[in-house]
PDB file of C-alpha atoms in Angstrom:
ATOM      1  CA  MET A   1     -24.487  12.609 -24.980  1.00 45.00           C
ATOM      2  CA  SER A   2     -23.253   9.092 -27.047  1.00 48.00           C
ATOM      3  CA  ASP A   3     -25.487   6.814 -26.400  1.00 52.00           C
ATOM      4  CA  ARG A   4     -22.583   4.490 -25.284  1.00 47.00           C
ATOM      5  CA  SER A   5     -22.544   7.538 -22.596  1.00 45.00           C
ATOM      6  CA  ARG A   6     -25.549   7.156 -21.302  1.00 48.00           C
ATOM      7  CA  ARG A   7     -25.550   3.187 -20.665  1.00 52.00           C
ATOM      8  CA  LEU A   8     -22.787   3.603 -17.813  1.00 52.00           C
ATOM      9  CA  GLY A   9     -23.023   7.121 -15.842  1.00 57.00           C
ATOM     10  CA  THR A  10     -21.809   8.203 -12.570  1.00 53.00           C
ATOM     11  CA  ARG A  11     -24.618   8.661  -9.645  1.00 55.00           C
ATOM     12  CA  ARG A  12     -24.254   9.423  -6.161  1.00 50.00           C
ATOM     13  CA  SER A  13     -25.304   7.246  -3.961  1.00 49.00           C
ATOM     14  CA  LYS A  14     -28.336   8.029  -1.623  1.00 50.00           C
ATOM     15  CA  ARG A  15     -26.299   6.912   1.893  1.00 52.00           C
ATOM     16  CA  THR A  16     -24.033   9.849   3.053  1.00 52.00           C
ATOM     17  CA  ASP A  17     -21.054  10.213   4.705  1.00 52.00           C
ATOM     18  CA  PRO A  18     -21.829  11.700   8.108  1.00 54.00           C
ATOM     19  CA  GLN A  19     -18.777  13.943   8.130  1.00 57.00           C
ATOM     20  CA  THR A  20     -19.073  15.346   4.778  1.00 55.00           C
ATOM     21  CA  GLY A  21     -22.993  14.957   4.183  1.00 54.00           C
ATOM     22  CA  ARG A  22     -22.086  13.641   0.454  1.00 56.00           C
ATOM     23  CA  GLY A  23     -22.489  10.430  -1.118  1.00 57.00           C
ATOM     24  CA  PRO A  24     -20.180   8.523  -2.515  1.00 67.00           C
ATOM     25  CA  THR A  25     -20.083   8.691  -6.455  1.00 83.00           C
ATOM     26  CA  VAL A  26     -20.644   5.086  -7.940  1.00 87.00           C
ATOM     27  CA  LEU A  27     -20.949   3.450 -11.428  1.00 86.00           C
ATOM     28  CA  ILE A  28     -24.505   2.224 -12.766  1.00 88.00           C
ATOM     29  CA  ASP A  29     -25.696   0.920 -15.551  1.00 86.00           C
ATOM     30  CA  THR A  30     -28.722   1.709 -17.522  1.00 89.00           C
ATOM     31  CA  PHE A  31     -30.475  -1.236 -15.897  1.00 90.00           C
ATOM     32  CA  GLY A  32     -29.650   0.515 -12.220  1.00 89.00           C
ATOM     33  CA  ARG A  33     -26.758  -2.274 -11.509  1.00 91.00           C
ATOM     34  CA  VAL A  34     -23.838  -0.665  -9.279  1.00 91.00           C
ATOM     35  CA  ALA A  35     -20.338  -1.712 -11.247  1.00 92.00           C
ATOM     36  CA  THR A  36     -18.020  -2.925  -8.654  1.00 94.00           C
ATOM     37  CA  ASP A  37     -15.288  -4.148 -11.022  1.00 95.00           C
ATOM     38  CA  LEU A  38     -13.284  -3.444 -13.413  1.00 96.00           C
ATOM     39  CA  ARG A  39     -11.793  -4.796 -16.726  1.00 96.00           C
ATOM     40  CA  VAL A  40      -8.838  -3.601 -17.788  1.00 96.00           C
ATOM     41  CA  SER A  41      -7.065  -4.790 -20.960  1.00 94.00           C
ATOM     42  CA  LEU A  42      -3.406  -4.120 -20.599  1.00 95.00           C
ATOM     43  CA  THR A  43      -2.713  -4.765 -24.213  1.00 90.00           C
ATOM     44  CA  ASP A  44      -3.599  -5.846 -27.585  1.00 86.00           C
ATOM     45  CA  ARG A  45      -0.699  -8.025 -28.030  1.00 86.00           C
ATOM     46  CA  CYS A  46      -0.585 -11.814 -27.641  1.00 85.00           C
ATOM     47  CA  ASN A  47       1.302 -14.388 -28.321  1.00 83.00           C
ATOM     48  CA  LEU A  48      -1.176 -16.803 -30.055  1.00 83.00           C
ATOM     49  CA  ARG A  49      -3.296 -16.654 -33.022  1.00 76.00           C
ATOM     50  CA  CYS A  50      -6.477 -18.154 -31.785  1.00 75.00           C
ATOM     51  CA  THR A  51      -9.482 -18.476 -34.659  1.00 70.00           C
ATOM     52  CA  TYR A  52     -11.656 -16.886 -32.455  1.00 66.00           C
ATOM     53  CA  CYS A  53     -10.047 -13.547 -32.008  1.00 71.00           C
ATOM     54  CA  MET A  54      -7.423 -13.130 -34.332  1.00 73.00           C
ATOM     55  CA  PRO A  55      -8.029 -13.170 -37.578  1.00 73.00           C
ATOM     56  CA  GLU A  56      -6.564 -14.602 -40.513  1.00 76.00           C
ATOM     57  CA  GLU A  57      -5.224 -11.250 -41.741  1.00 79.00           C
ATOM     58  CA  GLY A  58      -3.580 -10.213 -38.027  1.00 75.00           C
ATOM     59  CA  LEU A  59      -4.062  -6.922 -36.959  1.00 77.00           C
ATOM     60  CA  GLN A  60      -2.845  -3.878 -36.511  1.00 81.00           C
ATOM     61  CA  TRP A  61      -1.496  -3.033 -33.336  1.00 82.00           C
ATOM     62  CA  LEU A  62      -1.652  -0.325 -30.523  1.00 82.00           C
ATOM     63  CA  ALA A  63       1.929   1.976 -32.118  1.00 84.00           C
ATOM     64  CA  LYS A  64       3.699   2.448 -28.222  1.00 83.00           C
ATOM     65  CA  PRO A  65       2.495   6.405 -27.477  1.00 84.00           C
ATOM     66  CA  ASP A  66      -0.585   5.225 -27.962  1.00 84.00           C
ATOM     67  CA  LEU A  67      -1.248   3.135 -24.811  1.00 88.00           C
ATOM     68  CA  LEU A  68      -1.495   3.994 -21.275  1.00 94.00           C
ATOM     69  CA  THR A  69       2.354   4.158 -19.129  1.00 96.00           C
ATOM     70  CA  ASP A  70       1.905   1.819 -16.420  1.00 96.00           C
ATOM     71  CA  ASP A  71       1.838   4.771 -14.341  1.00 97.00           C
ATOM     72  CA  GLU A  72      -1.315   6.187 -15.363  1.00 97.00           C
ATOM     73  CA  ILE A  73      -2.971   2.826 -15.203  1.00 97.00           C
ATOM     74  CA  VAL A  74      -2.055   2.930 -11.912  1.00 96.00           C
ATOM     75  CA  ARG A  75      -3.815   6.160 -11.542  1.00 96.00           C
ATOM     76  CA  LEU A  76      -6.809   5.473 -13.266  1.00 96.00           C
ATOM     77  CA  ILE A  77      -7.621   1.741 -11.366  1.00 96.00           C
ATOM     78  CA  ARG A  78      -6.848   4.069  -7.872  1.00 95.00           C
ATOM     79  CA  ILE A  79      -9.482   6.695  -9.112  1.00 93.00           C
ATOM     80  CA  ALA A  80     -12.206   4.137  -9.670  1.00 94.00           C
ATOM     81  CA  VAL A  81     -11.511   2.442  -6.292  1.00 94.00           C
ATOM     82  CA  THR A  82     -11.315   5.316  -4.309  1.00 91.00           C
ATOM     83  CA  ASP A  83     -13.871   7.209  -5.503  1.00 91.00           C
ATOM     84  CA  LEU A  84     -16.112   5.262  -7.843  1.00 92.00           C
ATOM     85  CA  GLY A  85     -16.266   2.252  -5.660  1.00 92.00           C
ATOM     86  CA  VAL A  86     -14.748  -0.463  -7.718  1.00 95.00           C
ATOM     87  CA  THR A  87     -13.167  -3.241  -5.058  1.00 95.00           C
ATOM     88  CA  GLU A  88     -12.276  -5.258  -8.170  1.00 97.00           C
ATOM     89  CA  VAL A  89      -9.950  -5.376 -10.880  1.00 97.00           C
ATOM     90  CA  ARG A  90      -9.336  -8.018 -13.142  1.00 97.00           C
ATOM     91  CA  PHE A  91      -6.530  -7.574 -16.081  1.00 97.00           C
ATOM     92  CA  THR A  92      -6.466  -8.818 -19.514  1.00 94.00           C
ATOM     93  CA  GLY A  93      -5.006  -8.170 -23.134  1.00 88.00           C
ATOM     94  CA  GLY A  94      -4.988  -9.968 -25.781  1.00 87.00           C
ATOM     95  CA  GLU A  95      -2.529 -11.361 -23.442  1.00 92.00           C
ATOM     96  CA  PRO A  96      -1.684  -9.957 -20.069  1.00 95.00           C
ATOM     97  CA  LEU A  97       1.141 -11.493 -19.487  1.00 96.00           C
ATOM     98  CA  LEU A  98       3.003 -10.086 -22.185  1.00 94.00           C
ATOM     99  CA  ARG A  99       2.718  -6.743 -20.506  1.00 95.00           C
ATOM    100  CA  PRO A 100       6.249  -5.901 -19.454  1.00 95.00           C
ATOM    101  CA  GLY A 101       5.124  -3.433 -15.849  1.00 97.00           C
ATOM    102  CA  LEU A 102       2.274  -5.969 -15.034  1.00 98.00           C
ATOM    103  CA  VAL A 103       3.846  -7.208 -11.447  1.00 98.00           C
ATOM    104  CA  GLY A 104       4.874  -3.674 -10.924  1.00 97.00           C
ATOM    105  CA  ILE A 105       1.136  -2.661 -11.870  1.00 98.00           C
ATOM    106  CA  VAL A 106      -0.394  -5.181  -9.338  1.00 97.00           C
ATOM    107  CA  GLU A 107       2.501  -3.806  -6.634  1.00 96.00           C
ATOM    108  CA  ALA A 108       1.674  -0.416  -6.763  1.00 96.00           C
ATOM    109  CA  LEU A 109      -1.797  -1.547  -6.188  1.00 97.00           C
ATOM    110  CA  ARG A 110      -1.229  -3.239  -3.105  1.00 93.00           C
ATOM    111  CA  GLY A 111       0.144   0.083  -1.538  1.00 81.00           C
ATOM    112  CA  PRO A 112      -1.705   2.704   0.778  1.00 80.00           C
ATOM    113  CA  GLY A 113      -5.350   2.361   0.880  1.00 79.00           C
ATOM    114  CA  ALA A 114      -7.868  -0.267   0.369  1.00 83.00           C
ATOM    115  CA  PRO A 115      -6.418  -2.428  -2.407  1.00 91.00           C
ATOM    116  CA  PRO A 116      -9.149  -3.704  -5.123  1.00 96.00           C
ATOM    117  CA  ARG A 117      -8.817  -7.481  -5.044  1.00 97.00           C
ATOM    118  CA  MET A 118      -6.945  -8.423  -8.393  1.00 98.00           C
ATOM    119  CA  SER A 119      -7.129 -10.996 -10.695  1.00 97.00           C
ATOM    120  CA  LEU A 120      -5.483 -12.110 -14.532  1.00 96.00           C
ATOM    121  CA  THR A 121      -7.066 -13.382 -17.327  1.00 94.00           C
ATOM    122  CA  THR A 122      -4.147 -15.716 -19.306  1.00 94.00           C
ATOM    123  CA  ASN A 123      -3.789 -18.434 -21.778  1.00 91.00           C
ATOM    124  CA  GLY A 124      -0.423 -19.338 -19.351  1.00 91.00           C
ATOM    125  CA  ILE A 125       2.363 -19.601 -21.439  1.00 91.00           C
ATOM    126  CA  GLY A 126       3.864 -17.326 -19.578  1.00 92.00           C
ATOM    127  CA  LEU A 127       2.936 -18.321 -16.155  1.00 93.00           C
ATOM    128  CA  LYS A 128       5.772 -20.471 -15.389  1.00 94.00           C
ATOM    129  CA  ARG A 129       7.695 -17.331 -15.932  1.00 95.00           C
ATOM    130  CA  THR A 130       5.776 -14.764 -13.888  1.00 95.00           C
ATOM    131  CA  ALA A 131       3.890 -16.839 -11.289  1.00 96.00           C
ATOM    132  CA  THR A 132       5.985 -16.244  -8.363  1.00 96.00           C
ATOM    133  CA  ALA A 133       6.312 -12.219  -8.832  1.00 97.00           C
ATOM    134  CA  LEU A 134       2.763 -11.859  -9.275  1.00 97.00           C
ATOM    135  CA  LYS A 135       1.539 -13.795  -6.159  1.00 96.00           C
ATOM    136  CA  ALA A 136       4.274 -11.673  -4.127  1.00 96.00           C
ATOM    137  CA  ALA A 137       3.243  -8.109  -5.422  1.00 97.00           C
ATOM    138  CA  GLY A 138      -0.350  -9.397  -4.564  1.00 96.00           C
ATOM    139  CA  LEU A 139      -2.173 -10.703  -7.011  1.00 97.00           C
ATOM    140  CA  ASP A 140      -5.831 -12.844  -5.889  1.00 97.00           C
ATOM    141  CA  ARG A 141      -6.501 -14.631  -8.383  1.00 96.00           C
ATOM    142  CA  VAL A 142      -5.454 -16.228 -11.829  1.00 96.00           C
ATOM    143  CA  ASN A 143      -8.210 -17.011 -14.389  1.00 94.00           C
ATOM    144  CA  VAL A 144      -6.526 -19.427 -17.197  1.00 91.00           C
ATOM    145  CA  SER A 145      -8.048 -19.811 -20.708  1.00 83.00           C
ATOM    146  CA  TRP A 146      -7.974 -23.455 -21.838  1.00 72.00           C
ATOM    147  CA  THR A 147      -8.776 -22.883 -25.545  1.00 64.00           C
ATOM    148  CA  PRO A 148      -5.422 -22.410 -26.340  1.00 56.00           C
ATOM    149  CA  CYS A 149      -5.162 -26.194 -25.634  1.00 55.00           C
ATOM    150  CA  ALA A 150      -8.594 -27.513 -27.832  1.00 57.00           C
ATOM    151  CA  PRO A 151      -7.658 -28.564 -31.433  1.00 56.00           C
ATOM    152  CA  THR A 152      -8.095 -25.543 -33.657  1.00 50.00           C
ATOM    153  CA  SER A 153     -10.092 -27.534 -36.169  1.00 41.00           C
ATOM    154  CA  SER A 154     -12.993 -27.602 -34.104  1.00 42.00           C
ATOM    155  CA  ARG A 155     -12.282 -24.934 -31.478  1.00 44.00           C
ATOM    156  CA  PRO A 156     -15.225 -23.156 -31.462  1.00 45.00           C
ATOM    157  CA  SER A 157     -15.461 -19.753 -28.973  1.00 45.00           C
ATOM    158  CA  PRO A 158     -16.452 -20.080 -26.067  1.00 47.00           C
ATOM    159  CA  ALA A 159     -19.042 -17.086 -26.352  1.00 45.00           C
ATOM    160  CA  ALA A 160     -20.191 -18.778 -29.058  1.00 45.00           C
ATOM    161  CA  THR A 161     -21.029 -22.286 -27.109  1.00 43.00           C
ATOM    162  CA  GLY A 162     -21.533 -20.328 -23.803  1.00 45.00           C
ATOM    163  CA  THR A 163     -19.815 -22.952 -22.560  1.00 45.00           C
ATOM    164  CA  GLY A 164     -16.514 -21.590 -20.411  1.00 47.00           C
ATOM    165  CA  THR A 165     -13.789 -23.076 -21.366  1.00 49.00           C
ATOM    166  CA  SER A 166     -11.433 -22.038 -18.473  1.00 51.00           C
ATOM    167  CA  SER A 167     -10.027 -22.428 -15.102  1.00 52.00           C
ATOM    168  CA  THR A 168     -10.038 -20.514 -11.525  1.00 52.00           C
ATOM    169  CA  ALA A 169      -7.087 -20.823  -9.336  1.00 54.00           C
ATOM    170  CA  TRP A 170      -7.687 -18.911  -6.628  1.00 51.00           C
ATOM    171  CA  LEU A 171      -3.889 -17.555  -4.840  1.00 55.00           C
ATOM    172  CA  PRO A 172      -3.213 -18.415  -1.734  1.00 53.00           C
ATOM    173  CA  PRO A 173      -1.851 -14.650   0.558  1.00 53.00           C
ATOM    174  CA  ALA A 174       1.840 -14.292   0.119  1.00 53.00           C
ATOM    175  CA  THR A 175       4.290 -15.580   2.521  1.00 50.00           C
ATOM    176  CA  PRO A 176       6.020 -12.613   4.320  1.00 48.00           C
ATOM    177  CA  ALA A 177       9.703 -11.998   3.403  1.00 45.00           C
ATOM    178  CA  SER A 178      10.352 -12.348   6.618  1.00 43.00           C
ATOM    179  CA  SER A 179       9.378 -15.882   7.295  1.00 42.00           C
ATOM    180  CA  ARG A 180      10.504 -17.257   3.989  1.00 40.00           C
ATOM    181  CA  SER A 181      13.231 -19.520   3.619  1.00 41.00           C
ATOM    182  CA  ARG A 182      16.349 -18.586   2.152  1.00 39.00           C
ATOM    183  CA  SER A 183      17.414 -20.905  -0.596  1.00 40.00           C
ATOM    184  CA  THR A 184      19.727 -21.147  -3.563  1.00 40.00           C
ATOM    185  CA  PRO A 185      17.983 -22.280  -7.215  1.00 42.00           C
ATOM    186  CA  SER A 186      19.361 -25.389  -7.796  1.00 39.00           C
TER     187      SER A 186
END
């Protein structure tokens, strides 16, 4: 067993289901903390070249056959939610808005069962194009990194400064289609 495997394992909880007599399986780290949130990197690509995450020489992108399909991502997240106690999913990247199937992934996770709270960390460049569709699909929260707005010559890594150069927006629930007014964009 590798060090990484030992750091995050699964264990049955001491609480038991009265019908099955079994406790739920949960993710527990070596400090005994139960992990209830899951970070899902949807792509390694980005539309910016920030100095703290993109080396000057660039990166070798993953080949498309090496990436999980949208259906595989949805399936893995559903397993984490239903079998491992995950209650919140955060989509990251690279730049997650570059993933063509992002809206469909969010929509699929809002299907039957108890959906997780879903958030997205982005540089914000593609939000104008996708925010409405993501909200309608069921995304709960967007975290926008403001570091792309900082001058490159004096832009240290947010991790290095510990300042957290980002802003979070909570999205109100989407209005049901039946109560939305139908208007044609001008």
